[in-house]
CSV table of C-alpha atoms in Angstrom, one decimal:
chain,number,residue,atom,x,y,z
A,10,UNK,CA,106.3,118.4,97.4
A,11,UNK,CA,109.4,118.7,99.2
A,12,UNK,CA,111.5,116.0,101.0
A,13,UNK,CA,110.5,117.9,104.2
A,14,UNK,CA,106.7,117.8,103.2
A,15,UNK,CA,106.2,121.4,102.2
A,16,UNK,CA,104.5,122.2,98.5
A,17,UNK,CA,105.8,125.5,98.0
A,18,UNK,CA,108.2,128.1,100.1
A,19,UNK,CA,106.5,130.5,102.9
A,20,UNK,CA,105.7,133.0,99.7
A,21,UNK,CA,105.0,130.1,97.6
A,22,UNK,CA,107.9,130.3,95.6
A,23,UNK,CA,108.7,126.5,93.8
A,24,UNK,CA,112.3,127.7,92.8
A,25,UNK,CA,113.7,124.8,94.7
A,26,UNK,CA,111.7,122.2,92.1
A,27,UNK,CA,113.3,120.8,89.1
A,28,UNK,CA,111.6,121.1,86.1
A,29,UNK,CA,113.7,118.7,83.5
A,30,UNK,CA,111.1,116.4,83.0
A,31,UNK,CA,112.1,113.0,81.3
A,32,UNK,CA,109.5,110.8,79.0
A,33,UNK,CA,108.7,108.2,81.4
A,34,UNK,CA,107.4,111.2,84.0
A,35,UNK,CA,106.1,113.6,81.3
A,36,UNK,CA,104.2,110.2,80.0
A,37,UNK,CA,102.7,109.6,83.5
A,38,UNK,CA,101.8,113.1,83.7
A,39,UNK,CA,99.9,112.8,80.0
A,40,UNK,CA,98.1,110.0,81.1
A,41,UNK,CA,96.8,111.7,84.7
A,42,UNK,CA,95.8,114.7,82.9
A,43,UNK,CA,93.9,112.7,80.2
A,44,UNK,CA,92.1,111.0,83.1
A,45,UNK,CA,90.1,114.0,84.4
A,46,UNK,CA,88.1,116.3,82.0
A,47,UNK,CA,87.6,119.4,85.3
A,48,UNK,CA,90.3,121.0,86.8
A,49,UNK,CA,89.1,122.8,90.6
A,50,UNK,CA,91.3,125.7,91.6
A,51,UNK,CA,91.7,127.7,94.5
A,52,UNK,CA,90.6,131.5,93.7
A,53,UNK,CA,94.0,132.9,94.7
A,54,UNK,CA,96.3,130.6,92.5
A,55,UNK,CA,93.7,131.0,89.7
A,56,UNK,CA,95.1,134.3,87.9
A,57,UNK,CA,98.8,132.9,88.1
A,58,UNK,CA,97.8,129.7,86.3
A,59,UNK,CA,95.6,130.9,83.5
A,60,UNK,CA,97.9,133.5,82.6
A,61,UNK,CA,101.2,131.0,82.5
A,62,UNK,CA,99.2,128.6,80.4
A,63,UNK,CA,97.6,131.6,78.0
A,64,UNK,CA,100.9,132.6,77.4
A,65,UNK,CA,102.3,128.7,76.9
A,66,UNK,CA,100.0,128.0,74.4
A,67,UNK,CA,100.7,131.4,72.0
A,68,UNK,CA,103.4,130.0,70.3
A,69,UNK,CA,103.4,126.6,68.4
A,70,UNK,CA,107.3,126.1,69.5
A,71,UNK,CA,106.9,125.9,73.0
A,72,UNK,CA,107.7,122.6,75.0
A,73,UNK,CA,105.0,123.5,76.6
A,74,UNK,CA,102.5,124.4,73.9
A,75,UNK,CA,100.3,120.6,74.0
A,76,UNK,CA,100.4,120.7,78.2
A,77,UNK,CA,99.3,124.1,77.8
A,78,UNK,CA,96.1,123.2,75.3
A,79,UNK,CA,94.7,120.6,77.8
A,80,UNK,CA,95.1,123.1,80.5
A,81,UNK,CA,92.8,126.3,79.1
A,82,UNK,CA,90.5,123.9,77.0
A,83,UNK,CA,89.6,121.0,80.2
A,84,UNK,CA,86.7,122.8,82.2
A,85,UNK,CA,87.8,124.6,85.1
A,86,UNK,CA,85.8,125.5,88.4
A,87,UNK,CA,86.9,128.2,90.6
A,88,UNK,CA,86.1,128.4,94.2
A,89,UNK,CA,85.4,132.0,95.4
A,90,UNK,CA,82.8,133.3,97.7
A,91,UNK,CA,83.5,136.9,96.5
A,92,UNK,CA,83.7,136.8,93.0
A,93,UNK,CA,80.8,137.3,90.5
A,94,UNK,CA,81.6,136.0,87.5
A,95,UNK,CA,84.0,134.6,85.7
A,96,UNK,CA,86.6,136.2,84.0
A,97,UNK,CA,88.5,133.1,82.7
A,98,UNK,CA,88.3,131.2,79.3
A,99,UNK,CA,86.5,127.5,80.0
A,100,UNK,CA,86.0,128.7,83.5
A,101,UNK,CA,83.1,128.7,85.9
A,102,UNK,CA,82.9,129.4,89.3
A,103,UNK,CA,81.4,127.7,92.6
A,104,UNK,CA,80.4,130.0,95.0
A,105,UNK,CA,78.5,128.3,97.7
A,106,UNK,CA,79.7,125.9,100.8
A,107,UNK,CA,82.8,124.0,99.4
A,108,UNK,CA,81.2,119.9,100.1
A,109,UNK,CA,78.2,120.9,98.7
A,110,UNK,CA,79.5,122.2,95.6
A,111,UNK,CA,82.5,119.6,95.4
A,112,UNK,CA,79.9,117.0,95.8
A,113,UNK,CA,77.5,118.2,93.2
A,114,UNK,CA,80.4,117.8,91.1
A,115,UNK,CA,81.6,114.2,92.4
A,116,UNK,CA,78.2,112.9,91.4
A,117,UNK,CA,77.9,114.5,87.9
A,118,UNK,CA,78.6,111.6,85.1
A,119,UNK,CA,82.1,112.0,83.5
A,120,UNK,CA,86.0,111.6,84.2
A,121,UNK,CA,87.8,112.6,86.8
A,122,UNK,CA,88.6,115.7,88.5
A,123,UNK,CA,92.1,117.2,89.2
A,124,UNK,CA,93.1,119.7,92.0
A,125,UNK,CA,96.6,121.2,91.7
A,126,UNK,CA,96.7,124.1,94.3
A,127,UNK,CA,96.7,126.4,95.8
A,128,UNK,CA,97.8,124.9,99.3
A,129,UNK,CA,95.3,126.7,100.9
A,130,UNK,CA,92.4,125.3,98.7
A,131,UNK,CA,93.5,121.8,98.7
A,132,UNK,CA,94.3,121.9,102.5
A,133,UNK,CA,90.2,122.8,102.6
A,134,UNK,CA,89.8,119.6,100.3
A,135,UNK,CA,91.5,116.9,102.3
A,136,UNK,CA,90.7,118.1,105.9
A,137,UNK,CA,86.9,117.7,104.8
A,138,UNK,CA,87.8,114.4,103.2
A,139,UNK,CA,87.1,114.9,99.7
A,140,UNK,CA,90.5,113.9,98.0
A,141,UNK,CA,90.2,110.3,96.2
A,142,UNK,CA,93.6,109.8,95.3
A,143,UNK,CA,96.8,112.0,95.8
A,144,UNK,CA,99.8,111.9,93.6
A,145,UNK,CA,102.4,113.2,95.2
A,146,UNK,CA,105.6,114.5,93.2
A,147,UNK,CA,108.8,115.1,95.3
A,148,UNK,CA,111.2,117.1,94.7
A,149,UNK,CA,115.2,116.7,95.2
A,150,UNK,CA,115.1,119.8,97.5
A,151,UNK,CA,114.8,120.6,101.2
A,152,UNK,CA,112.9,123.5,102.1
A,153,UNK,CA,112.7,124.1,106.0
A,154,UNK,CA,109.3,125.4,106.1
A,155,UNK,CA,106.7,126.5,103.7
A,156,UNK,CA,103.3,126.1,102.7
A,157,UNK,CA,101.4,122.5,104.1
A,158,UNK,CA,98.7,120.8,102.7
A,159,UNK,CA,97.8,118.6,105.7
A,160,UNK,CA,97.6,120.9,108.3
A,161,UNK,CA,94.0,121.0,108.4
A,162,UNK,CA,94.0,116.9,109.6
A,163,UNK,CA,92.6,116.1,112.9
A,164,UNK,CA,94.8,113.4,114.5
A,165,UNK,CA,97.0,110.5,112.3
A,166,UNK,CA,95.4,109.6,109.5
A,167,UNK,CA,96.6,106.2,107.5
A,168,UNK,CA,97.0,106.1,103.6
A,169,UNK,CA,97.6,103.3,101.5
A,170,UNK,CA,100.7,103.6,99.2
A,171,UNK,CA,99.5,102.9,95.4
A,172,UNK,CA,103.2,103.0,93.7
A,173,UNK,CA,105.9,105.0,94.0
A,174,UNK,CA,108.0,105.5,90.4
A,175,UNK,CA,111.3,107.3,90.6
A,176,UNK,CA,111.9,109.5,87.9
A,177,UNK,CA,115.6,109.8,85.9
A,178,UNK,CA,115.4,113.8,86.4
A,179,UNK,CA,115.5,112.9,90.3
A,180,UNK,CA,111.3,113.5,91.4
A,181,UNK,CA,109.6,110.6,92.7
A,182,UNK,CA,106.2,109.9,92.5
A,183,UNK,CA,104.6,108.5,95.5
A,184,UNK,CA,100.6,108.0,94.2
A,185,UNK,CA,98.2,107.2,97.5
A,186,UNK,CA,94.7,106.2,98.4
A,187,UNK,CA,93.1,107.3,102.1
A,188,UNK,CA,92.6,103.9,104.1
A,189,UNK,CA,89.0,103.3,104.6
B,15,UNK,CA,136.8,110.9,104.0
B,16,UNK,CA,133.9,109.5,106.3
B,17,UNK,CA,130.7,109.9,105.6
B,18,UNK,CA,128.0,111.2,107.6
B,19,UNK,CA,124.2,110.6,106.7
B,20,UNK,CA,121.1,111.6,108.4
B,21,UNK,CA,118.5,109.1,108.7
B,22,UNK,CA,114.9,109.6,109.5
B,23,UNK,CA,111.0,108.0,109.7
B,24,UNK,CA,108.8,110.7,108.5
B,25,UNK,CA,105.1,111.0,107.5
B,26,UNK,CA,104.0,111.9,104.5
B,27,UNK,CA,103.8,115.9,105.6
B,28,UNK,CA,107.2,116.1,107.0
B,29,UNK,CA,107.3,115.3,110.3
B,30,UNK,CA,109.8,112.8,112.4
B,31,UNK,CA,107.7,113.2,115.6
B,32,UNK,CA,104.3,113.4,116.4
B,33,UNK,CA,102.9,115.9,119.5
B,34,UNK,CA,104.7,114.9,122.4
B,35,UNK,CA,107.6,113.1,120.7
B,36,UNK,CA,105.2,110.5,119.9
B,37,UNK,CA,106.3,107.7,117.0
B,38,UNK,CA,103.8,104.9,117.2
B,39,UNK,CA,103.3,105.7,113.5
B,40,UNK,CA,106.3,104.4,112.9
B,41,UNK,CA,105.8,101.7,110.3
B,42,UNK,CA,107.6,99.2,111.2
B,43,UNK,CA,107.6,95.2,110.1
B,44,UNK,CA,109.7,92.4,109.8
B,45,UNK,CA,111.3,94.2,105.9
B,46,UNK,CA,112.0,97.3,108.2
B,47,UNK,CA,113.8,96.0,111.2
B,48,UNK,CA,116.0,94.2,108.1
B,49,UNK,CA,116.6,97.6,106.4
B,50,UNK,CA,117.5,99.3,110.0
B,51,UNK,CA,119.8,96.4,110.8
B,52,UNK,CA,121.8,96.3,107.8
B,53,UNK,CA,122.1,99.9,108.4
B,54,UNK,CA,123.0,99.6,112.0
B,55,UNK,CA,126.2,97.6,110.4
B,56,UNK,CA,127.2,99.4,107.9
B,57,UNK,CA,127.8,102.3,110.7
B,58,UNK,CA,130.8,102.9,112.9
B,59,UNK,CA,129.1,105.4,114.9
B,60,UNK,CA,125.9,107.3,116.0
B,61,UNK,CA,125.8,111.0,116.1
B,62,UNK,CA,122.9,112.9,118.2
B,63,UNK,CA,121.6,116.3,119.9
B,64,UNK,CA,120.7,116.0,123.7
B,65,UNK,CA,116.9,115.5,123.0
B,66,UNK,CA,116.9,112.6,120.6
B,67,UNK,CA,120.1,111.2,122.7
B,68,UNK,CA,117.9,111.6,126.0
B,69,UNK,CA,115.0,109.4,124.1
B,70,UNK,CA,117.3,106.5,122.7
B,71,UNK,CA,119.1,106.4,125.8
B,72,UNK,CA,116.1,105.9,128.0
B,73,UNK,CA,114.6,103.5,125.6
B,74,UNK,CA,117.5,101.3,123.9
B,75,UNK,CA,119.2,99.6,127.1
B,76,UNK,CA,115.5,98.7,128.8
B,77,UNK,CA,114.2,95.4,129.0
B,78,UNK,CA,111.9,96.5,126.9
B,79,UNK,CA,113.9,96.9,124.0
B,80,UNK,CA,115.9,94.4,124.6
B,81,UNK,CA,113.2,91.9,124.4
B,82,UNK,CA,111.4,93.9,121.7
B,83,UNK,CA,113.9,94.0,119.1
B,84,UNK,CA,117.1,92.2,120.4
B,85,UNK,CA,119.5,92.5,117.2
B,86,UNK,CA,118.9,96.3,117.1
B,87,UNK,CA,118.9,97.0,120.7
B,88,UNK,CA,122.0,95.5,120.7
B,89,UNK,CA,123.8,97.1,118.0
B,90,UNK,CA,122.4,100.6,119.5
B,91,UNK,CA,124.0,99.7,123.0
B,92,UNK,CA,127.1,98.7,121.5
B,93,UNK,CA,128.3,101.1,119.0
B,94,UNK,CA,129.8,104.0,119.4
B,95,UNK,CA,128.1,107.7,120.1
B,96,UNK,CA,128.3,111.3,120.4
B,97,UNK,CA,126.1,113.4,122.0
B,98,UNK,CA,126.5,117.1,121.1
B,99,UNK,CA,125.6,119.4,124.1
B,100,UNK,CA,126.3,122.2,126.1
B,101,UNK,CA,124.0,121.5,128.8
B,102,UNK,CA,124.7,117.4,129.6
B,103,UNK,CA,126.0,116.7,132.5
B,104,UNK,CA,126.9,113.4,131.6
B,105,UNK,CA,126.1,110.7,129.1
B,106,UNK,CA,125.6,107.3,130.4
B,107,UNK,CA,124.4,105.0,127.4
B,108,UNK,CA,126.9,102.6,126.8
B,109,UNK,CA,129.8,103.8,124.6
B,110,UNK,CA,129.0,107.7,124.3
B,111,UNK,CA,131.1,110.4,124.2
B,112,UNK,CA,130.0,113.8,125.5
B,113,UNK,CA,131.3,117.1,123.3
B,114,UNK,CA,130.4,120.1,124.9
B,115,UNK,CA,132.5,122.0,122.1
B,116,UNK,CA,132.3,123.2,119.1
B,117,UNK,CA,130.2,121.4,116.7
B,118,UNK,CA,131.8,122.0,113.7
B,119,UNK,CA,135.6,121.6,114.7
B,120,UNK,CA,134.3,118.3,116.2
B,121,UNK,CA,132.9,117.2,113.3
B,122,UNK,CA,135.7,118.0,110.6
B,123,UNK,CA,137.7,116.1,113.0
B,124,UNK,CA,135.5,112.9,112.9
B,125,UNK,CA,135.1,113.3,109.1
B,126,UNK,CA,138.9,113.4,108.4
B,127,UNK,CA,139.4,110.0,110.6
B,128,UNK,CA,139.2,106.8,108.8
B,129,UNK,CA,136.4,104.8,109.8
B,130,UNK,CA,132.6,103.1,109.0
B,131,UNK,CA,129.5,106.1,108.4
B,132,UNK,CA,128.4,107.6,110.8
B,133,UNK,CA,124.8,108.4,111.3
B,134,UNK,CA,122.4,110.5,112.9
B,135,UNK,CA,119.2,109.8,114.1
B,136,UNK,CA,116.5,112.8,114.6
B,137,UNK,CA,118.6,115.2,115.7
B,138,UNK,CA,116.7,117.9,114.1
B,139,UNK,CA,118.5,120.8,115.3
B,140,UNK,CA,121.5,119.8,114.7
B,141,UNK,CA,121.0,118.2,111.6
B,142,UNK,CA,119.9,121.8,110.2
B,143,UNK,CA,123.5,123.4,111.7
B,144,UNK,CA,125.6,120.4,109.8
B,145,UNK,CA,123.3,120.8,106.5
B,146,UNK,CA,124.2,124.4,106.5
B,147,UNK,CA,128.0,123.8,107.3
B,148,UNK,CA,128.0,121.4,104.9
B,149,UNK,CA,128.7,118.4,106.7
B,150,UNK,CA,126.0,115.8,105.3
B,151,UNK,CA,126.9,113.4,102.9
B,152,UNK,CA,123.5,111.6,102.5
B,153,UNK,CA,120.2,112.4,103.2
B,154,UNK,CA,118.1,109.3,104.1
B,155,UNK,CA,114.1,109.5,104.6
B,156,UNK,CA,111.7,106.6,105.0
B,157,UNK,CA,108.3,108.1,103.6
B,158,UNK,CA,105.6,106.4,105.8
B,159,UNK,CA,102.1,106.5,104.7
B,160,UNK,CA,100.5,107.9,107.4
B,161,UNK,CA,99.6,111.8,107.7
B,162,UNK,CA,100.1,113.7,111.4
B,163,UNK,CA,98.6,117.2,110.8
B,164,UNK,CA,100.8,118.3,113.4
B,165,UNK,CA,104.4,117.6,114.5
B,166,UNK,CA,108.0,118.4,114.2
B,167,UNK,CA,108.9,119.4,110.7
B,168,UNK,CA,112.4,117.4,109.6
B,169,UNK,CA,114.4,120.5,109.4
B,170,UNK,CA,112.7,123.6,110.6
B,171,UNK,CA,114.9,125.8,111.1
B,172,UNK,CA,116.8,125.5,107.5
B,173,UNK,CA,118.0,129.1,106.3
B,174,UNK,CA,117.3,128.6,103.0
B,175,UNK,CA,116.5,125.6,100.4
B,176,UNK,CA,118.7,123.1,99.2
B,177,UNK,CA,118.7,121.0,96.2
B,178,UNK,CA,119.3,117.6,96.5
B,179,UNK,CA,120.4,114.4,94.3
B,180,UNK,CA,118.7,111.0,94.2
B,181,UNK,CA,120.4,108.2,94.9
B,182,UNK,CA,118.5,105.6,95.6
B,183,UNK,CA,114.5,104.7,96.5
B,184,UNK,CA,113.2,101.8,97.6
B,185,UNK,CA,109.5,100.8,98.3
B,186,UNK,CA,108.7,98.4,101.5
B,187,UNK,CA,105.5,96.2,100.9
B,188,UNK,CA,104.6,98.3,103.7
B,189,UNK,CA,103.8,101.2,101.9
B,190,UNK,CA,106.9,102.6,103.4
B,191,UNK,CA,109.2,104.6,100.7
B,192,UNK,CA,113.0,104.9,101.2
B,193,UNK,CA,114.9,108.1,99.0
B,194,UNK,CA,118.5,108.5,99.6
B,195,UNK,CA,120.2,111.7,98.3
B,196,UNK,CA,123.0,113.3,97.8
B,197,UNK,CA,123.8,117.2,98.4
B,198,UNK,CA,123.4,118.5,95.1
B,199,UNK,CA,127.1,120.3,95.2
């Protein structure tokens, strides 16, 4: 996210984020990703992030080669009311009404679940209140405008601040529960 | 050189004002008003567009205030301001100064005087024209932990992004986060 709230430019563009991770956030990042064994995605962000992890993970070398492994083998669910199969490695797809199917999946046994994007799809999540925990990565940058993920709220909602953790390469990371 | 630093409340998606100006979501407690007072001293003036300069002034010098939140309203009475506008007629808050010029010249001006920070408050507007020009020293945002869904973004209007160095950060037991930056250049 941006200072100014905004998680991506009006075309979505994240060239304003900084991506020289240190240990101590690349170690926090580890462990959140080791916490959940499903990733949701929207449909339209879906293509843009198989592809950059398929082509991570093709050469031993890259920094991001181990990142890149737990992103195409952890289970993915895509969200689509148009598509009929899919066309993704370790990827199925939830077609029907959005709680229903986030639900099902709330109630299965196993870890967590993680939702990255897109803005649009999470937006869907939180205004039908089904986002347990956010963690919330801000970027040294100011944006203007761009793409909102809290738009869809009706009226102030409280949240209860978890921790914050500033990071050495200048993101902060504000981690938050919704207030019952 | 003297510094100038924008200072704002926001919620966690951005905004500094609800609809209808409205900031009762302002987290506010006891570790707060100490924050805003030590930064009410450390300035040696306040810097504000008409809008945000018509709210403070109609608030600030009111019983209200005054009985409220005594060591602040005080300091807000008393320091020096400048309210950029073309369309003022007059300013009548204690100590302000109306500039009906030119923005920038004004503002080089102030910058090259010796003197305490000087901050602005809200502003939005004209925050985004002395972010362009290159005029803010310091970005200040208190992150509250409340979510509006609608509001006034901090700086709609910005032509195009820019990166930013941080300073400082702070968490209130609140829930309140404070990041200070730097322009990046």
């Amino acid at each position: 996210m941006s200072v100014d709230g905004f998680v991506g430019r009006p075309t979505g563009d994240l060239d304003w984020m900084t991506w020289d991770m240190d240990d101590k956030s690349a170690n926090y990042i580890n462990e959140l990703t080791d916490s959940v064994d499903t990733i949701l995605l929207g449909r339209k962000m879906t293509d843009g992030f198989i592809s950059h992890w398929e082509n991570a993970i093709r050469d031993p070398g890259n920094p991001e080669y181990a990142f890149g492994k737990k992103m195409i083998d952890k289970p993915k669910v895509v969200f689509s009311n148009t598509l009929k199969k899919s066309e993704w490695i370790n990827t199925s797809l939830a077609t029907g009404d959005l709680i229903d199917e986030v639900t099902k999946l709330k109630e299965q046994n196993g870890k967590d679940i993680i939702v990255y994007g897109g803005a649009t799809f999470v937006s869907s999540l939180i205004k039908n209140n089904l986002i347990d925990e956010y963690h919330l990565f801000i970027h040294p940058a100011a944006i203007g405008t761009g793409l909102a993920i809290f738009g869809g709220v009706n009226g102030k909602h409280n949240l209860k601040l978890v921790q914050s953790i500033p990071f050495k390469y200048g993101v902060v990371v504000n981690h938050y529960e919704p207030k019952a | 050189m003297r510094k100038i630093i924008i200072f704002n409340m926001v919620s966690l998606d951005g905004y500094f004002e609800g609809p209808n100006r409205m900031i009762d979501w302002h987290n506010v407690d006891g570790e707060f008003n100490d924050f805003a007072i030590e930064q009410l001293d450390s300035a040696g003036g306040l810097i504000f567009g008409r809008i945000t300069y018509e709210l403070m002034a109609g608030y600030w010098p009111t019983k209200e205030a005054i009985t409220d939140d005594p060591v602040v309203a005080s300091k807000m009475n008393s320091l020096p301001k400048i309210v950029f506008s073309k369309t003022l007629a007059k300013a009548d808050w204690n100590n302000t100064r109306l500039v009906k010029s030119d923005v920038n010249n004004e503002i080089r001006r102030l910058k090259e005087e010796p003197g305490k920070e000087l901050y602005i408050f809200g502003s939005s507007g004209l925050c985004v024209t002395l972010i362009q020009n290159k005029f803010i020293d310091e970005f200040r945002v208190i992150v509250n932990p409340v979510v509006l869904g609608k509001g006034k973004p901090l700086f709609a209007g910005l032509k195009e992004y820019h990166k930013l160095k941080l300073i400082k950060t702070k968490t209130f037991k609140s829930g309140n986060v404070l990041l200070c930056y730097e322009p990046e250049n």
